[in-house]
Structure formats: C-alpha cells, structure tokens
CSV table of C-alpha atoms in Angstrom, one decimal:
chain,number,residue,atom,x,y,z
A,1,MET,CA,0.0,0.0,0.0
A,2,MET,CA,1.2,3.5,-0.8
A,3,THR,CA,1.5,5.8,2.2
A,4,THR,CA,0.2,9.4,2.1
A,5,SER,CA,3.7,10.8,2.0
A,6,VAL,CA,4.6,8.6,-1.0
A,7,LYS,CA,1.5,9.5,-2.8
A,8,LYS,CA,2.2,13.2,-2.3
A,9,LYS,CA,5.8,12.8,-3.6
A,10,ILE,CA,4.6,10.9,-6.7
A,11,GLN,CA,2.0,13.5,-7.3
A,12,LYS,CA,4.6,16.3,-7.0
A,13,GLU,CA,7.0,14.5,-9.4
A,14,PHE,CA,4.2,13.9,-11.9
A,15,LYS,CA,3.6,17.7,-12.0
A,16,GLU,CA,7.3,18.4,-12.4
A,17,LYS,CA,8.4,15.6,-14.8
A,18,MET,CA,5.4,14.5,-17.0
A,19,ASP,CA,5.1,16.0,-20.4
A,20,TYR,CA,1.8,17.9,-19.9
A,21,ASP,CA,1.5,18.9,-23.6
A,22,GLU,CA,1.7,15.3,-24.5
A,23,LEU,CA,-0.9,14.4,-22.0
A,24,LEU,CA,-3.2,17.1,-23.5
A,25,ASN,CA,-2.5,15.8,-27.0
A,26,CYS,CA,-4.8,12.8,-26.3
A,27,MET,CA,-8.3,13.8,-27.7
A,28,ARG,CA,-10.0,10.7,-26.0
A,29,CYS,CA,-11.2,9.7,-29.5
A,30,GLY,CA,-10.8,6.0,-28.8
A,31,PHE,CA,-9.0,5.1,-32.1
A,32,CYS,CA,-6.4,3.3,-29.8
A,33,LEU,CA,-8.9,1.0,-28.2
A,34,PRO,CA,-9.2,-1.8,-30.9
A,35,SER,CA,-5.3,-1.9,-31.1
A,36,CYS,CA,-4.8,-2.4,-27.3
A,37,PRO,CA,-4.3,-6.0,-26.2
A,38,THR,CA,-5.1,-5.5,-22.5
A,39,TYR,CA,-8.2,-3.4,-23.3
A,40,ILE,CA,-9.5,-6.3,-25.4
A,41,GLU,CA,-8.4,-9.1,-23.1
A,42,THR,CA,-9.9,-7.5,-19.9
A,43,GLY,CA,-13.3,-7.2,-21.5
A,44,GLN,CA,-12.9,-3.6,-22.6
A,45,GLN,CA,-12.1,-2.0,-19.3
A,46,GLU,CA,-11.2,1.6,-19.8
A,47,LYS,CA,-8.4,1.8,-17.2
A,48,TYR,CA,-6.5,-0.9,-19.2
A,49,SER,CA,-6.6,1.1,-22.4
A,50,PRO,CA,-4.1,3.7,-23.6
A,51,ARG,CA,-6.8,6.4,-23.4
A,52,GLY,CA,-7.7,5.3,-19.9
A,53,ARG,CA,-4.1,5.2,-18.7
A,54,ILE,CA,-3.4,8.7,-20.1
A,55,ALA,CA,-6.5,9.9,-18.2
A,56,LEU,CA,-5.1,8.4,-15.0
A,57,MET,CA,-1.7,10.1,-15.6
A,58,LYS,CA,-3.3,13.5,-16.3
A,59,GLY,CA,-5.5,13.0,-13.2
A,60,ILE,CA,-2.5,12.5,-11.0
A,61,THR,CA,-0.7,15.5,-12.6
A,62,ASP,CA,-3.7,17.8,-12.2
A,63,GLY,CA,-4.1,16.7,-8.6
A,64,VAL,CA,-7.7,15.4,-9.3
A,65,ILE,CA,-6.9,11.8,-8.3
A,66,GLU,CA,-4.3,10.3,-5.9
A,67,PRO,CA,-1.8,7.7,-7.2
A,68,ASP,CA,-2.5,4.3,-5.7
A,69,ASP,CA,-1.6,0.6,-6.1
A,70,ASP,CA,-4.6,0.1,-8.6
A,71,ILE,CA,-3.3,2.8,-10.9
A,72,ALA,CA,0.2,1.4,-10.6
A,73,HIS,CA,-1.1,-2.0,-11.6
A,74,SER,CA,-3.0,-0.5,-14.5
A,75,LEU,CA,0.3,0.9,-15.8
A,76,ASP,CA,2.3,-2.3,-15.1
A,77,LEU,CA,-0.3,-4.4,-16.9
A,78,CYS,CA,0.4,-2.5,-20.1
A,79,LEU,CA,2.5,-4.4,-22.5
A,80,GLY,CA,4.2,-1.3,-23.8
A,81,CYS,CA,3.7,-2.7,-27.3
A,82,ARG,CA,2.8,0.9,-28.5
A,83,ALA,CA,0.3,-0.4,-31.1
A,84,CYS,CA,-1.7,2.6,-30.1
A,85,GLU,CA,0.8,5.1,-31.5
A,86,PRO,CA,0.5,4.4,-35.3
A,87,VAL,CA,-3.4,4.6,-35.1
A,88,CYS,CA,-3.5,7.8,-33.0
A,89,PRO,CA,-4.6,10.7,-35.1
A,90,SER,CA,-2.9,13.1,-32.7
A,91,GLY,CA,0.4,11.3,-32.8
A,92,VAL,CA,0.5,10.9,-29.0
A,93,LYS,CA,3.8,9.4,-27.8
A,94,TYR,CA,2.2,7.1,-25.4
A,95,GLY,CA,5.3,4.9,-24.8
A,96,ARG,CA,7.3,7.9,-23.6
A,97,LEU,CA,4.5,8.9,-21.2
A,98,LEU,CA,4.3,5.3,-19.9
A,99,GLU,CA,8.0,5.1,-19.2
A,100,ASP,CA,8.1,8.4,-17.4
A,101,ALA,CA,5.1,7.5,-15.2
A,102,ARG,CA,6.5,4.1,-14.4
A,103,SER,CA,9.9,5.6,-13.5
A,104,ILE,CA,8.3,8.1,-11.1
A,105,ILE,CA,6.2,5.5,-9.4
A,106,GLN,CA,9.0,3.0,-9.2
A,107,THR,CA,11.5,5.5,-7.8
A,108,ASN,CA,9.1,6.4,-5.0
A,109,LYS,CA,7.3,3.2,-4.3
A,110,LYS,CA,8.2,1.3,-1.2
A,111,GLN,CA,9.3,-2.3,-2.0
A,112,SER,CA,9.9,-5.4,0.1
A,113,VAL,CA,13.4,-6.5,0.7
A,114,PRO,CA,13.2,-9.6,-1.6
A,115,VAL,CA,11.9,-7.4,-4.5
A,116,LYS,CA,14.7,-4.8,-3.8
A,117,LEU,CA,17.3,-7.5,-3.9
A,118,LEU,CA,15.9,-9.0,-7.1
A,119,ARG,CA,15.7,-5.7,-8.9
A,120,LYS,CA,19.2,-4.8,-7.8
A,121,GLY,CA,20.5,-8.1,-9.0
A,122,ILE,CA,18.9,-7.8,-12.4
A,123,PHE,CA,19.2,-4.1,-13.1
A,124,GLU,CA,22.5,-3.3,-11.5
A,125,GLU,CA,24.5,-6.4,-11.1
A,126,LEU,CA,23.7,-8.4,-14.2
A,127,PHE,CA,22.4,-6.7,-17.4
A,128,PRO,CA,24.8,-3.6,-17.3
A,129,HIS,CA,27.8,-6.0,-17.3
A,130,GLN,CA,28.2,-8.1,-20.5
A,131,ASN,CA,30.9,-10.3,-18.9
A,132,ARG,CA,28.5,-11.3,-16.2
A,133,MET,CA,25.8,-12.0,-18.7
A,134,GLU,CA,28.3,-14.3,-20.5
A,135,LYS,CA,29.1,-16.1,-17.2
A,136,ALA,CA,25.4,-16.5,-16.3
A,137,THR,CA,24.5,-17.9,-19.8
A,138,ASN,CA,27.6,-20.1,-19.6
A,139,LEU,CA,26.0,-21.7,-16.5
A,140,LEU,CA,22.8,-22.2,-18.5
A,141,GLY,CA,24.9,-23.9,-21.2
A,142,PHE,CA,26.5,-26.2,-18.7
A,143,TYR,CA,23.0,-27.1,-17.4
A,144,GLN,CA,21.9,-28.0,-21.0
A,145,ARG,CA,25.1,-29.8,-22.1
A,146,SER,CA,25.7,-31.8,-18.9
A,147,GLY,CA,22.3,-33.6,-19.0
A,148,LEU,CA,21.2,-31.9,-15.8
A,149,SER,CA,18.3,-30.4,-17.7
A,150,LYS,CA,17.0,-33.8,-18.6
A,151,ALA,CA,17.4,-35.0,-15.1
A,152,VAL,CA,15.5,-32.0,-13.7
A,153,ARG,CA,12.6,-32.6,-16.0
A,154,LYS,CA,12.6,-36.3,-15.3
A,155,ILE,CA,12.3,-36.0,-11.5
A,156,GLY,CA,9.5,-33.3,-12.0
A,157,PHE,CA,11.4,-30.4,-10.4
A,158,MET,CA,10.1,-28.0,-13.0
A,159,GLU,CA,6.5,-28.8,-11.8
A,160,LEU,CA,7.3,-26.6,-8.8
A,161,PHE,CA,7.2,-23.6,-11.1
A,162,PRO,CA,4.3,-21.9,-13.0
A,163,SER,CA,3.5,-23.9,-16.1
A,164,SER,CA,4.6,-21.1,-18.4
A,165,MET,CA,8.1,-21.0,-16.8
A,166,ALA,CA,8.4,-24.7,-16.9
A,167,THR,CA,7.6,-24.8,-20.6
A,168,MET,CA,9.9,-21.8,-21.3
A,169,GLU,CA,12.8,-23.8,-19.9
A,170,LYS,CA,12.2,-26.5,-22.6
A,171,VAL,CA,12.3,-24.0,-25.5
A,172,LEU,CA,15.4,-22.0,-24.5
A,173,PRO,CA,18.0,-22.1,-27.3
A,174,GLU,CA,21.3,-24.1,-26.9
A,175,VAL,CA,23.8,-21.8,-25.4
A,176,PRO,CA,27.3,-21.8,-26.9
A,177,LYS,CA,30.4,-22.2,-24.7
A,178,ARG,CA,31.8,-18.9,-23.4
A,179,LYS,CA,35.1,-19.7,-25.2
A,180,GLU,CA,33.3,-19.6,-28.5
A,181,ILE,CA,31.8,-16.2,-27.7
A,182,LYS,CA,35.2,-14.8,-26.7
A,183,GLN,CA,37.0,-16.2,-29.7
A,184,ARG,CA,34.8,-14.6,-32.3
A,185,PRO,CA,36.6,-11.8,-34.2
A,186,ARG,CA,35.4,-8.2,-34.1
A,187,PHE,CA,35.8,-7.5,-37.8
A,188,PHE,CA,34.4,-9.3,-40.8
A,189,GLU,CA,35.2,-8.4,-44.4
A,190,HIS,CA,32.5,-7.9,-47.0
A,191,GLU,CA,32.0,-10.3,-49.9
A,192,GLY,CA,31.8,-9.1,-53.5
A,193,GLU,CA,31.5,-5.4,-54.0
A,194,LYS,CA,31.7,-3.3,-50.9
A,195,LYS,CA,28.5,-1.3,-50.2
A,196,ALA,CA,28.9,-0.1,-46.7
A,197,THR,CA,30.4,-0.6,-43.2
A,198,ALA,CA,28.0,-1.9,-40.6
A,199,ALA,CA,28.5,-1.8,-36.9
A,200,LEU,CA,26.6,-4.6,-35.2
A,201,PHE,CA,24.7,-3.8,-32.0
A,202,ALA,CA,25.3,-7.3,-30.5
A,203,GLY,CA,23.0,-7.0,-27.5
A,204,CYS,CA,23.1,-8.8,-24.2
A,205,LEU,CA,20.9,-11.8,-24.8
A,206,MET,CA,21.4,-11.8,-28.5
A,207,ASP,CA,25.2,-12.2,-28.1
A,208,THR,CA,24.9,-15.0,-25.5
A,209,MET,CA,21.7,-17.1,-25.7
A,210,PHE,CA,21.1,-16.1,-29.4
A,211,PHE,CA,24.8,-16.1,-30.4
A,212,SER,CA,24.1,-18.2,-33.6
A,213,THR,CA,21.5,-15.6,-34.8
A,214,ASN,CA,24.1,-12.8,-34.3
A,215,ASN,CA,26.5,-14.9,-36.4
A,216,ALA,CA,23.9,-15.4,-39.1
A,217,THR,CA,23.3,-11.7,-39.1
A,218,ILE,CA,27.0,-11.1,-39.7
A,219,LYS,CA,27.1,-13.5,-42.6
A,220,LEU,CA,24.1,-11.9,-44.2
A,221,LEU,CA,25.7,-8.5,-43.9
A,222,GLN,CA,28.9,-9.8,-45.5
A,223,LYS,CA,27.0,-11.3,-48.4
A,224,ALA,CA,25.1,-8.0,-48.8
A,225,GLY,CA,28.5,-6.2,-49.3
A,226,CYS,CA,29.2,-4.9,-45.8
A,227,ASP,CA,32.3,-4.8,-43.7
A,228,VAL,CA,31.0,-5.7,-40.2
A,229,VAL,CA,32.5,-4.5,-37.0
A,230,ILE,CA,31.4,-5.3,-33.5
A,231,PRO,CA,32.4,-2.4,-31.3
A,232,GLU,CA,34.0,-3.2,-28.0
A,233,ASN,CA,32.5,-2.0,-24.6
A,234,GLN,CA,29.0,-2.0,-25.9
A,235,LEU,CA,26.4,-3.4,-23.5
A,236,CYS,CA,22.7,-4.0,-23.0
A,237,CYS,CA,20.6,-1.4,-24.8
A,238,GLY,CA,18.7,-0.4,-21.5
A,239,ALA,CA,15.2,-1.3,-22.7
A,240,LEU,CA,14.6,-3.5,-19.8
A,241,HIS,CA,15.5,-0.8,-17.4
A,242,GLY,CA,13.6,1.9,-19.3
A,243,HIS,CA,10.4,-0.1,-19.4
A,244,SER,CA,10.7,-1.1,-15.7
A,245,GLY,CA,11.0,2.3,-14.2
A,246,GLU,CA,14.8,2.4,-14.1
A,247,LEU,CA,15.2,5.3,-16.5
A,248,GLU,CA,18.3,6.8,-15.0
A,249,LYS,CA,20.2,3.6,-15.3
A,250,ALA,CA,19.0,3.3,-18.9
A,251,LYS,CA,20.5,6.7,-19.6
A,252,GLN,CA,23.9,5.6,-18.2
A,253,MET,CA,23.8,2.6,-20.5
A,254,ALA,CA,22.8,4.7,-23.5
A,255,LYS,CA,25.8,6.9,-23.0
A,256,GLN,CA,28.3,4.0,-22.9
A,257,ASN,CA,26.8,2.5,-26.0
A,258,ILE,CA,27.0,5.9,-27.8
A,259,GLU,CA,30.6,6.2,-26.9
A,260,ALA,CA,31.4,2.6,-28.0
A,261,PHE,CA,29.8,3.2,-31.5
A,262,GLU,CA,31.4,6.7,-31.9
A,263,LYS,CA,34.8,4.9,-32.1
A,264,GLU,CA,33.8,3.2,-35.3
A,265,GLU,CA,33.4,5.0,-38.6
A,266,ALA,CA,30.4,2.9,-39.7
A,267,ASP,CA,27.7,3.9,-42.1
A,268,TYR,CA,25.0,2.0,-40.3
A,269,ILE,CA,24.4,0.6,-36.8
A,270,ILE,CA,22.5,-2.7,-37.2
A,271,THR,CA,20.2,-4.4,-34.8
A,272,ASN,CA,18.5,-7.7,-35.2
A,273,ALA,CA,16.2,-7.4,-32.1
A,274,GLY,CA,13.1,-5.3,-32.5
A,275,GLY,CA,12.9,-4.6,-28.7
A,276,CYS,CA,16.5,-3.3,-28.6
A,277,GLY,CA,16.1,-1.3,-31.8
A,278,ALA,CA,13.0,0.5,-30.5
A,279,PHE,CA,14.9,1.7,-27.4
A,280,LEU,CA,18.1,2.5,-29.2
A,281,ILE,CA,16.2,4.7,-31.6
A,282,GLU,CA,14.9,6.8,-28.7
A,283,TYR,CA,18.3,7.5,-27.2
A,284,ASP,CA,17.9,11.0,-28.6
A,285,HIS,CA,14.7,11.4,-26.6
A,286,ILE,CA,15.9,10.1,-23.3
A,287,LEU,CA,19.1,12.3,-23.5
A,288,LYS,CA,17.4,15.4,-25.1
A,289,ASP,CA,17.8,17.4,-21.8
A,290,GLU,CA,21.6,16.7,-21.5
A,291,PRO,CA,23.5,19.2,-23.8
A,292,GLU,CA,26.6,17.2,-23.9
A,293,TRP,CA,24.8,14.1,-25.2
A,294,ALA,CA,21.8,15.4,-27.2
A,295,ASP,CA,23.6,15.8,-30.6
A,296,ARG,CA,25.7,12.7,-30.1
A,297,ALA,CA,22.5,10.7,-29.5
A,298,LYS,CA,20.9,12.1,-32.6
A,299,HIS,CA,23.8,11.0,-34.7
A,300,PHE,CA,23.7,7.6,-33.2
A,301,VAL,CA,20.0,7.3,-34.0
A,302,SER,CA,20.4,8.5,-37.5
A,303,ARG,CA,22.5,5.5,-38.4
A,304,LEU,CA,20.3,2.8,-36.9
A,305,LYS,CA,18.6,0.2,-39.0
A,306,ASP,CA,17.1,-3.2,-38.5
A,307,ILE,CA,18.8,-6.1,-40.3
A,308,SER,CA,15.8,-6.6,-42.6
A,309,ALA,CA,15.7,-2.9,-43.6
A,310,ILE,CA,19.4,-2.8,-44.6
A,311,LEU,CA,19.2,-6.1,-46.6
A,312,VAL,CA,16.3,-4.7,-48.6
A,313,ASP,CA,18.1,-1.4,-49.1
A,314,LEU,CA,21.1,-3.2,-50.5
A,315,ASP,CA,18.8,-5.4,-52.7
A,316,PHE,CA,19.9,-8.6,-51.0
A,317,GLN,CA,16.8,-10.5,-52.0
A,318,ASN,CA,17.5,-9.9,-55.8
A,319,LYS,CA,21.2,-10.4,-55.6
A,320,TYR,CA,21.0,-14.0,-54.3
A,321,ARG,CA,18.8,-17.0,-55.1
A,322,LEU,CA,17.0,-17.8,-51.9
A,323,HIS,CA,15.5,-21.3,-51.7
A,324,LEU,CA,13.8,-23.6,-49.1
A,325,PRO,CA,11.8,-26.8,-49.2
A,326,GLU,CA,8.1,-26.2,-50.0
A,327,GLN,CA,6.4,-24.8,-46.9
A,328,THR,CA,3.9,-22.2,-45.7
A,329,VAL,CA,5.4,-19.4,-43.7
A,330,THR,CA,3.8,-16.7,-41.6
A,331,TYR,CA,5.3,-13.7,-39.9
A,332,GLN,CA,4.7,-12.3,-36.3
A,333,ASP,CA,5.6,-8.7,-36.1
A,334,SER,CA,7.9,-7.5,-33.3
A,335,CYS,CA,5.6,-4.7,-31.8
A,336,HIS,CA,8.6,-2.4,-31.3
A,337,LEU,CA,10.1,-3.0,-34.7
A,338,ARG,CA,6.7,-2.3,-36.4
A,339,ASN,CA,5.3,0.5,-34.1
A,340,VAL,CA,8.5,2.4,-33.2
A,341,MET,CA,11.1,1.7,-35.9
A,342,GLN,CA,8.3,1.6,-38.6
A,343,THR,CA,9.8,-1.6,-40.1
A,344,PHE,CA,7.2,-4.1,-41.3
A,345,GLU,CA,7.2,-4.3,-45.1
A,346,GLU,CA,10.9,-5.3,-45.3
A,347,PRO,CA,10.7,-8.6,-43.5
A,348,ARG,CA,7.7,-9.6,-45.6
A,349,THR,CA,9.5,-8.6,-48.8
A,350,LEU,CA,12.4,-10.9,-47.8
A,351,LEU,CA,10.2,-13.8,-46.9
A,352,LYS,CA,8.2,-13.6,-50.2
A,353,SER,CA,11.4,-13.6,-52.2
A,354,ILE,CA,12.3,-17.1,-51.0
A,355,GLU,CA,11.6,-19.8,-53.5
A,356,GLY,CA,9.6,-22.7,-52.1
A,357,VAL,CA,7.9,-20.4,-49.5
A,358,HIS,CA,4.1,-19.8,-49.6
A,359,TYR,CA,3.8,-16.7,-47.5
A,360,GLU,CA,0.5,-16.5,-45.6
A,361,GLU,CA,-0.3,-13.3,-43.7
A,362,MET,CA,-1.5,-13.9,-40.2
A,363,GLU,CA,-4.6,-12.1,-38.9
A,364,GLY,CA,-3.5,-9.7,-36.2
A,365,ALA,CA,0.2,-10.3,-37.0
A,366,ASN,CA,0.7,-6.6,-35.9
A,367,THR,CA,-0.6,-7.3,-32.4
A,368,CYS,CA,1.6,-8.3,-29.4
A,369,CYS,CA,2.3,-12.0,-28.8
A,370,GLY,CA,2.5,-11.5,-25.0
A,371,SER,CA,6.2,-11.6,-24.6
A,372,ALA,CA,7.0,-7.8,-24.1
A,373,GLY,CA,10.4,-8.1,-22.5
A,374,ILE,CA,9.8,-9.8,-19.1
A,375,TYR,CA,6.1,-9.2,-19.2
A,376,ASN,CA,5.4,-13.0,-19.6
A,377,ILE,CA,7.3,-13.5,-16.3
A,378,VAL,CA,5.8,-10.7,-14.2
A,379,GLU,CA,2.3,-10.9,-15.7
A,380,PRO,CA,2.0,-14.6,-16.7
A,381,ASP,CA,-1.8,-14.9,-16.7
A,382,MET,CA,-2.4,-12.0,-19.1
A,383,ALA,CA,0.6,-13.0,-21.2
A,384,MET,CA,-0.6,-16.6,-21.7
A,385,GLN,CA,-4.1,-15.4,-22.5
A,386,ILE,CA,-2.8,-13.2,-25.2
A,387,LEU,CA,-0.5,-16.0,-26.5
A,388,ASP,CA,-3.2,-18.6,-26.6
A,389,HIS,CA,-5.3,-16.3,-28.7
A,390,LYS,CA,-2.3,-15.6,-31.0
A,391,MET,CA,-1.8,-19.3,-31.6
A,392,GLU,CA,-5.5,-19.6,-32.7
A,393,LYS,CA,-4.5,-17.0,-35.4
A,394,VAL,CA,-1.4,-19.0,-36.3
A,395,GLU,CA,-3.5,-22.2,-36.7
A,396,LYS,CA,-5.7,-20.5,-39.3
A,397,THR,CA,-2.6,-19.8,-41.6
A,398,HIS,CA,-1.7,-23.5,-41.6
A,399,ALA,CA,1.9,-22.4,-41.4
A,400,LYS,CA,4.7,-24.8,-40.6
A,401,THR,CA,7.1,-22.0,-39.9
A,402,ILE,CA,6.6,-18.9,-37.8
A,403,VAL,CA,9.1,-16.1,-38.4
A,404,THR,CA,9.9,-13.4,-35.9
A,405,ALA,CA,12.4,-10.6,-35.6
A,406,ASN,CA,13.0,-10.4,-31.9
A,407,PRO,CA,14.3,-12.9,-29.4
A,408,GLY,CA,11.4,-12.4,-26.9
A,409,CYS,CA,8.9,-12.9,-29.6
A,410,LEU,CA,10.8,-16.0,-30.8
A,411,LEU,CA,10.8,-17.6,-27.4
A,412,GLU,CA,7.1,-16.7,-26.9
A,413,MET,CA,6.1,-18.3,-30.2
A,414,LYS,CA,8.1,-21.4,-29.3
A,415,LEU,CA,6.2,-21.4,-26.0
A,416,GLY,CA,3.0,-21.1,-27.9
A,417,ILE,CA,3.8,-24.0,-30.1
A,418,GLU,CA,4.4,-26.2,-27.0
A,419,ARG,CA,1.2,-25.0,-25.4
A,420,ALA,CA,-0.7,-25.8,-28.6
A,421,ASN,CA,0.9,-29.3,-28.7
A,422,LYS,CA,2.4,-28.5,-32.1
A,423,SER,CA,6.0,-29.3,-31.3
A,424,GLY,CA,7.6,-31.2,-34.2
A,425,GLN,CA,4.8,-29.9,-36.5
A,426,VAL,CA,5.4,-26.2,-36.4
A,427,ARG,CA,8.6,-24.3,-35.7
A,428,ALA,CA,9.5,-20.7,-34.8
A,429,VAL,CA,12.7,-19.1,-36.3
A,430,HIS,CA,14.3,-15.7,-36.4
A,431,ILE,CA,14.3,-14.2,-39.8
A,432,ALA,CA,18.1,-13.9,-40.0
A,433,ASP,CA,18.5,-17.7,-39.3
A,434,LEU,CA,15.8,-18.4,-41.9
A,435,LEU,CA,17.4,-16.2,-44.6
A,436,LEU,CA,20.8,-17.9,-44.0
A,437,GLU,CA,19.2,-21.3,-44.3
A,438,ALA,CA,17.6,-20.2,-47.6
A,439,LEU,CA,20.9,-18.8,-48.8
A,440,ASP,CA,22.9,-21.9,-47.9
C-alpha cells in the first residue's frame, strides 16, 4: 500500500516531470482501443486502455486523483507494445508517457526486501555487465550440455514452477560455450563489391543465448557487401531498465553505447532485435535534456537500422537466389520493430522472395504475442491469455514456420507451439536464421 507521503511525492513529481503537452494531445477519441491487447483481453475495461491510462496520468498530474496501487497495476499491466501510436490521429507518444510515469512510481514506491534485492541483481549487477551475462548464460549452457536439464525434468522439479516458466525452460536455445563467444573476431570483411560498413549492436541476450543468430546476421551483412565491425565496450541497450522504471540507469547505459559506437566509422548501426532497436532509436529522446549528449545521441539514432531494412536497401533479395523446401510461412511482427522503428514491409519482402515459400499473412500479426520483455514472467496470466489467442490465429494460416524478428517474440512463439501441442509440426525461427538457411 502507498502511504500518504509517498502519494504526495509521486503527485509532485508527476507535475514536475510528466510532459503535460503530450498528455493534452490525447483527444480521448478511442482510435487506440481496438489496437490495445489489454483493453481487449480484460473485457474492454477503460483503465486498461491507452486512453484510460493517459487519463489516469493526467488526473494525478492535475491533482484530481491520488496515485494508488490500482493505478500502478494498470500501468504495469500495459505491455508497452505501442500499437496505439500508429493509429493515434494526434500522434501521442504514449510509450514515452508510460515510461516516465512508471519511472516516477518505481522510484518512490516502497518495496519489500526480496523485491529490492531481485531488482538490484537484475538491473544493477547483471544486465549492465556483459561479462556477467556471459558467465550467467555459460552456467545455462552447462545445465543444458551436462544432461542436468533432462534429469531436472525427469524428476519433476520444474513442476514446482508456474507452467509457463516450466515450458519456457524447454524452449530455450542451446547456449554456446563462453570460449566460443570470446574467440569470435570483431571485424568481418565484405563479400563481393563493398557497399557499406555496418557496426553490429550485438545486444546482451542476442550475443549470448542467441549467439548463432548474431553470427547469421553477420554472414548476411557480409553477403550484402558490408564490412562488419562489433564495437567493444557496448552493453545492454537499456530497454529492460527503461520499461521497468529504471530510466536513470538506462540513460547511463545509453551513454556508454553511444561512446562505443562513436569509435567506429560505420555507415550503419545494425540491430536484429526489435525490442532493442526501439529503445536504441529513442536515445535522442531520453538524452534530449543533456546538452553534452543530445547531438551525439541524434547522430547515433540517424545510423540505426534493422537487419531486414538494410538487406532490402542493399537489394539482397535480388542479388542471391534464396530457396527452401516447400512450406507455408507466416510472420509475427515485433511490436517495437513495427510500431516504433516503422519496419514491417521489409521482413515480408524478404520472406516472399524465398523460392519454395508460400507466405500467408496472419490475422493480427501486428498485435503483441505477449512476450513484451519480461512481461510474460511478471504478468504470466495475461501473457498466456494473449499468447493462446495468438496461436489460434497461427492455426488459421496452416503455417509450418513462424518467423519473428525479436528474441522475446521467438521464445514466446516457441512457448505457444508447446502450449498448442504442435512441437515437431510447427517451428519458430528468427528471420536472420531463416534467410541464412535459404541462402545456404
């Protein structure tokens, strides 16, 4: 429960820090409602819609209502998918309002000791340190390779956890040995005619758990005519922090990443994770009030592209013959890639260029799958409800391959396949891995 003093402090900071002009931009027209997963899944409850949440934020800012745990829960239940933004006639930057509101509440909210320790471990001790991420995932790799994972499942240990977490453990990718990660070069030369130099944003989980997808991305860029460099001293993009109310820590991480990429004279900064890309492309926004960093952040953002966008720009799909065995393929948008980076035609263009592929557009492919960073962990009931409805849409396409462009979406769709008892019949794959498969 929030105490009176905490409520007053939150209210004061809402008045000082919330973008009031942006709050006023919302016309309450309701165009956002059909695009909001939580509004739909909760039976059209207004407080779980973008319009409703903005009204709550404005009410606190105006002093009309007091912040409380119910309002905090309304904000926390939001997936942050930002599907409301493209359909908003006023162009309200809802995602930015949400992050600012969450940050204010999180900073002032009293937490239990276990929650404090957990947040400190995740947000301060793990994700900002890539070497620790490597060590942690190396332990996961040992768990997988040693046979311990099979033993744990056999004795029923995973049954002690929520069913979604137990299933997630089954669909985690095979993690490479840390030695393999450390031995990878930081520069890769282009093939054929040189078109550009690309600096890869390797990411935290992408460069550990999804190491093979990063390698596939590098190979595709080489084939497209790019020299590829992986800047040293880069780290997690900060999205997890920004979405969870740890905005100041996210700013620190943004500055380190900007410095790391400034050292490379690259034409493009390439990301292959929609969630990372959407946060990276807003570095200029989160650092806009810091004179020393504002212009540097703008330059960083101006070079950012998703892997699918750069491949289409360099005409990769026409330069090479892409071929796969006959199969029906569908595509699940990464919410942030589509709604924030505005990249949605390019992945489809690439998939449709593969011989042997029958592309079937999924109904509601532009709506969230329920992953949303760590949402499926902290809000498992709503996440699974959204996922189960998503798999019903997949079923209608008769697709044997579901393609995604974000690691969280990939794991969520694999989880959905398991929940729908389609393992061995349907697969989920990152677009970079599929394209390399089609190229080879």
